[in-house]
């Protein structure tokens, strides 16, 4: 069994309130969940309206499949024109990790 996570640190474009922030972040989270069957949520910078932290997690029986899906998720978020991807943190836990 393999578990992979991604943490995205995002700078949002022309956003002036937390309500506008939700209207940008929620569709990204929903698309990740729908397209790739990953667990996804806003996890950081909850009180800042121009920053967002999105976390995703996935479990797979194959390391290659997990890596492929995480790569696709990263490309999806990086390709969104309404956000600037500041950083991505990837964690990968395999069956031989202690």
Coordinates of N, CA and C in Angstrom, one line a residue:
X1 N 0.8 -1.2 0.0 CA 0.0 0.0 0.0 C 0.9 1.2 0.0
X2 N 0.5 2.2 -0.8 CA 1.2 3.5 -0.9 C 0.3 4.7 -0.6
X3 N 0.8 5.6 0.1 CA 0.0 6.8 0.4 C 0.8 8.0 -0.1
X4 N 0.1 8.9 -0.8 CA 0.8 10.1 -1.3 C 0.0 11.3 -0.9
X5 N 0.7 12.4 -0.6 CA 0.0 13.7 -0.3 C 0.7 14.8 -1.1
X6 N -0.1 15.8 -1.4 CA 0.4 17.0 -2.0 C -0.2 18.2 -1.1
X7 N 0.7 19.2 -0.9 CA 0.2 20.4 -0.2 C 0.6 21.6 -1.1
X8 N -0.4 22.3 -1.5 CA -0.3 23.4 -2.4 C -0.4 24.7 -1.7
X9 N 0.5 25.6 -1.9 CA 0.5 27.0 -1.3 C 0.2 27.9 -2.5
X10 N -1.0 28.6 -2.5 CA -1.5 29.3 -3.6 C -1.6 30.8 -3.3
X11 N -1.3 31.6 -4.3 CA -1.6 33.1 -4.2 C -2.8 33.3 -5.1
X12 N -3.9 33.9 -4.6 CA -5.1 34.1 -5.4 C -5.0 35.4 -6.1
X13 N -5.6 35.5 -7.3 CA -5.5 36.7 -8.0 C -6.3 37.9 -7.4
X14 N -7.2 38.5 -8.2 CA -8.0 39.6 -7.8 C -9.1 39.2 -6.8
X15 N -8.8 38.9 -5.6 CA -9.7 38.5 -4.6 C -9.7 39.5 -3.4
X16 N -10.9 40.0 -3.0 CA -11.0 41.0 -2.0 C -11.7 40.6 -0.8
X17 N -12.2 39.4 -0.7 CA -12.9 39.0 0.5 C -12.8 37.5 0.7
X18 N -13.1 37.0 1.8 CA -13.2 35.5 2.1 C -14.2 34.8 1.2
X19 N -15.3 35.5 1.0 CA -16.4 35.0 0.1 C -15.9 34.8 -1.3
X20 N -15.1 35.8 -1.9 CA -14.5 35.6 -3.2 C -13.5 34.5 -3.2
X21 N -12.8 34.4 -2.1 CA -11.8 33.3 -2.0 C -12.4 32.0 -2.1
X22 N -13.5 31.8 -1.4 CA -14.3 30.5 -1.5 C -14.7 30.2 -2.9
X23 N -15.1 31.2 -3.6 CA -15.6 31.0 -5.0 C -14.4 30.6 -5.9
X24 N -13.2 30.8 -5.5 CA -12.1 30.4 -6.3 C -11.6 29.0 -5.8
X25 N -11.5 28.8 -4.5 CA -10.9 27.6 -4.0 C -11.8 26.4 -4.1
X26 N -13.1 26.6 -3.8 CA -14.1 25.4 -3.9 C -14.1 24.7 -5.2
X27 N -14.1 25.4 -6.3 CA -14.1 24.7 -7.6 C -12.9 23.9 -7.9
X28 N -11.7 24.4 -7.4 CA -10.5 23.6 -7.6 C -10.5 22.4 -6.8
X29 N -11.0 22.5 -5.5 CA -11.1 21.3 -4.6 C -12.1 20.3 -5.2
X30 N -13.2 20.8 -5.7 CA -14.2 19.9 -6.3 C -13.7 19.2 -7.5
X31 N -13.0 19.9 -8.4 CA -12.5 19.3 -9.6 C -11.4 18.2 -9.3
X32 N -10.6 18.5 -8.3 CA -9.6 17.5 -7.9 C -10.3 16.2 -7.5
X33 N -11.3 16.4 -6.6 CA -12.1 15.2 -6.1 C -12.8 14.5 -7.2
X34 N -13.4 15.2 -8.1 CA -14.2 14.6 -9.2 C -13.3 13.9 -10.2
X35 N -12.3 14.6 -10.7 CA -11.5 14.0 -11.8 C -10.5 12.9 -11.4
X36 N -10.0 13.0 -10.1 CA -9.0 12.1 -9.7 C -9.3 11.2 -8.5
X37 N -10.5 11.3 -8.0 CA -10.9 10.5 -6.8 C -9.9 10.6 -5.7
X38 N -9.4 11.8 -5.4 CA -8.5 12.0 -4.2 C -9.3 12.7 -3.1
X39 N -8.8 12.7 -1.9 CA -9.4 13.5 -0.9 C -8.7 14.8 -0.9
X40 N -9.5 15.9 -0.9 CA -8.9 17.2 -1.1 C -9.7 18.2 -0.2
X41 N -9.0 19.2 0.3 CA -9.6 20.2 1.2 C -8.7 21.4 1.3
X42 N -9.3 22.5 1.6 CA -8.6 23.7 2.0 C -8.0 23.5 3.4
X43 N -6.7 23.6 3.6 CA -6.1 23.2 4.8 C -5.3 24.3 5.5
X44 N -5.0 25.4 4.8 CA -4.1 26.4 5.4 C -4.5 27.8 4.9
X45 N -4.1 28.8 5.6 CA -4.4 30.2 5.3 C -5.9 30.5 5.3
X46 N -6.6 29.9 6.2 CA -8.0 30.1 6.2 C -8.5 31.5 6.5
X47 N -7.7 32.3 7.2 CA -8.1 33.7 7.5 C -7.5 34.7 6.5
X48 N -6.7 34.3 5.6 CA -6.2 35.2 4.6 C -7.0 35.1 3.3
X49 N -7.4 36.2 2.7 CA -8.2 36.1 1.5 C -7.5 36.0 0.2
X50 N -6.2 36.3 0.2 CA -5.4 36.2 -1.1 C -4.5 35.0 -1.1
X51 N -4.5 34.2 0.0 CA -3.6 33.0 0.1 C -4.5 31.8 0.4
X52 N -4.1 30.6 -0.1 CA -4.9 29.4 0.2 C -3.9 28.2 0.2
X53 N -4.2 27.3 1.1 CA -3.5 26.1 1.2 C -4.4 24.9 0.9
X54 N -4.1 24.1 -0.1 CA -5.0 23.0 -0.5 C -4.2 21.7 -0.2
X55 N -4.7 20.8 0.4 CA -4.1 19.5 0.6 C -4.9 18.4 0.0
X56 N -4.1 17.4 -0.6 CA -4.8 16.2 -1.2 C -4.1 15.0 -0.7
X57 N -4.8 13.9 -0.6 CA -4.2 12.6 -0.2 C -4.9 11.5 -1.1
X58 N -4.1 10.5 -1.3 CA -4.5 9.3 -2.1 C -3.8 8.1 -1.6
X59 N -4.6 7.0 -1.6 CA -4.0 5.7 -1.3 C -4.1 4.8 -2.6
X60 N -3.1 4.0 -2.9 CA -3.1 3.2 -4.0 C -2.3 1.9 -3.7
X61 N -2.6 0.9 -4.5 CA -1.8 -0.4 -4.3 C -0.5 -0.4 -5.2
X62 N -0.4 0.6 -6.1 CA 0.8 0.7 -7.0 C 1.4 2.0 -6.9
X63 N 2.7 2.1 -6.7 CA 3.4 3.3 -6.6 C 3.4 4.1 -7.9
X64 N 3.4 3.5 -9.0 CA 3.4 4.2 -10.3 C 2.1 4.9 -10.6
X65 N 1.0 4.2 -10.2 CA -0.3 4.8 -10.4 C -0.5 6.0 -9.5
X66 N 0.0 5.9 -8.2 CA -0.1 7.0 -7.3 C 0.7 8.2 -7.8
X67 N 1.9 8.0 -8.3 CA 2.8 9.0 -8.8 C 2.1 9.7 -10.0
X68 N 1.5 8.9 -10.9 CA 0.8 9.5 -12.0 C -0.4 10.4 -11.6
X69 N -1.2 10.0 -10.7 CA -2.3 10.8 -10.3 C -1.8 12.0 -9.6
X70 N -0.8 11.9 -8.7 CA -0.3 13.1 -8.0 C 0.2 14.1 -9.1
X71 N 0.9 13.6 -10.1 CA 1.5 14.5 -11.1 C 0.3 15.2 -11.9
X72 N -0.7 14.5 -12.2 CA -1.9 15.1 -12.8 C -2.6 16.2 -12.0
X73 N -2.7 15.9 -10.7 CA -3.3 16.9 -9.8 C -2.4 18.1 -9.7
X74 N -1.1 18.0 -9.7 CA -0.2 19.1 -9.6 C -0.3 20.0 -10.9
X75 N -0.4 19.3 -12.1 CA -0.6 20.0 -13.3 C -1.9 20.8 -13.4
X76 N -3.0 20.1 -12.9 CA -4.3 20.8 -12.9 C -4.2 22.1 -12.1
X77 N -3.7 22.0 -10.9 CA -3.6 23.2 -10.0 C -2.7 24.3 -10.7
X78 N -1.6 23.9 -11.1 CA -0.6 24.8 -11.7 C -1.2 25.5 -13.0
X79 N -2.1 24.8 -13.7 CA -2.7 25.4 -14.9 C -3.8 26.3 -14.7
X80 N -4.3 26.4 -13.5 CA -5.4 27.3 -13.2 C -5.0 28.8 -13.3
X81 N -5.6 29.5 -14.2 CA -5.2 30.9 -14.4 C -5.5 31.9 -13.3
X82 N -6.5 31.5 -12.4 CA -6.9 32.4 -11.4 C -6.0 32.3 -10.1
X83 N -5.0 31.4 -10.1 CA -4.1 31.2 -9.0 C -2.7 31.2 -9.4
X84 N -1.8 31.5 -8.5 CA -0.4 31.4 -8.8 C 0.1 30.3 -7.8
X85 N 0.7 29.3 -8.3 CA 1.2 28.2 -7.4 C 2.6 28.6 -6.9
X86 N 2.6 28.9 -5.6 CA 3.9 29.3 -4.9 C 4.8 28.2 -4.6
X87 N 4.2 27.1 -4.1 CA 5.0 25.9 -3.7 C 4.1 24.7 -3.7
X88 N 4.8 23.5 -3.8 CA 4.1 22.2 -3.7 C 5.0 21.4 -2.9
X89 N 4.4 20.7 -1.9 CA 5.1 19.8 -1.1 C 4.5 18.4 -1.3
X90 N 5.4 17.4 -1.7 CA 4.9 16.1 -2.0 C 5.5 15.1 -1.0
X91 N 4.6 14.3 -0.4 CA 5.0 13.2 0.5 C 4.6 11.9 0.0
X92 N 5.4 10.9 0.1 CA 5.1 9.6 -0.4 C 5.5 8.6 0.6
X93 N 4.6 7.7 1.0 CA 4.9 6.7 2.1 C 4.6 5.4 1.4
X94 N 5.6 4.5 1.5 CA 5.5 3.2 0.9 C 5.4 2.1 2.0
X95 N 5.2 0.9 1.5 CA 5.0 -0.2 2.5 C 6.3 -0.5 3.3
X96 N 7.4 0.0 2.9 CA 8.7 -0.3 3.6 C 9.1 0.9 4.6
X97 N 8.2 1.9 4.7 CA 8.5 3.0 5.6 C 8.2 2.6 7.0
X98 N 9.1 3.1 7.9 CA 8.8 2.8 9.3 C 8.1 3.9 10.0

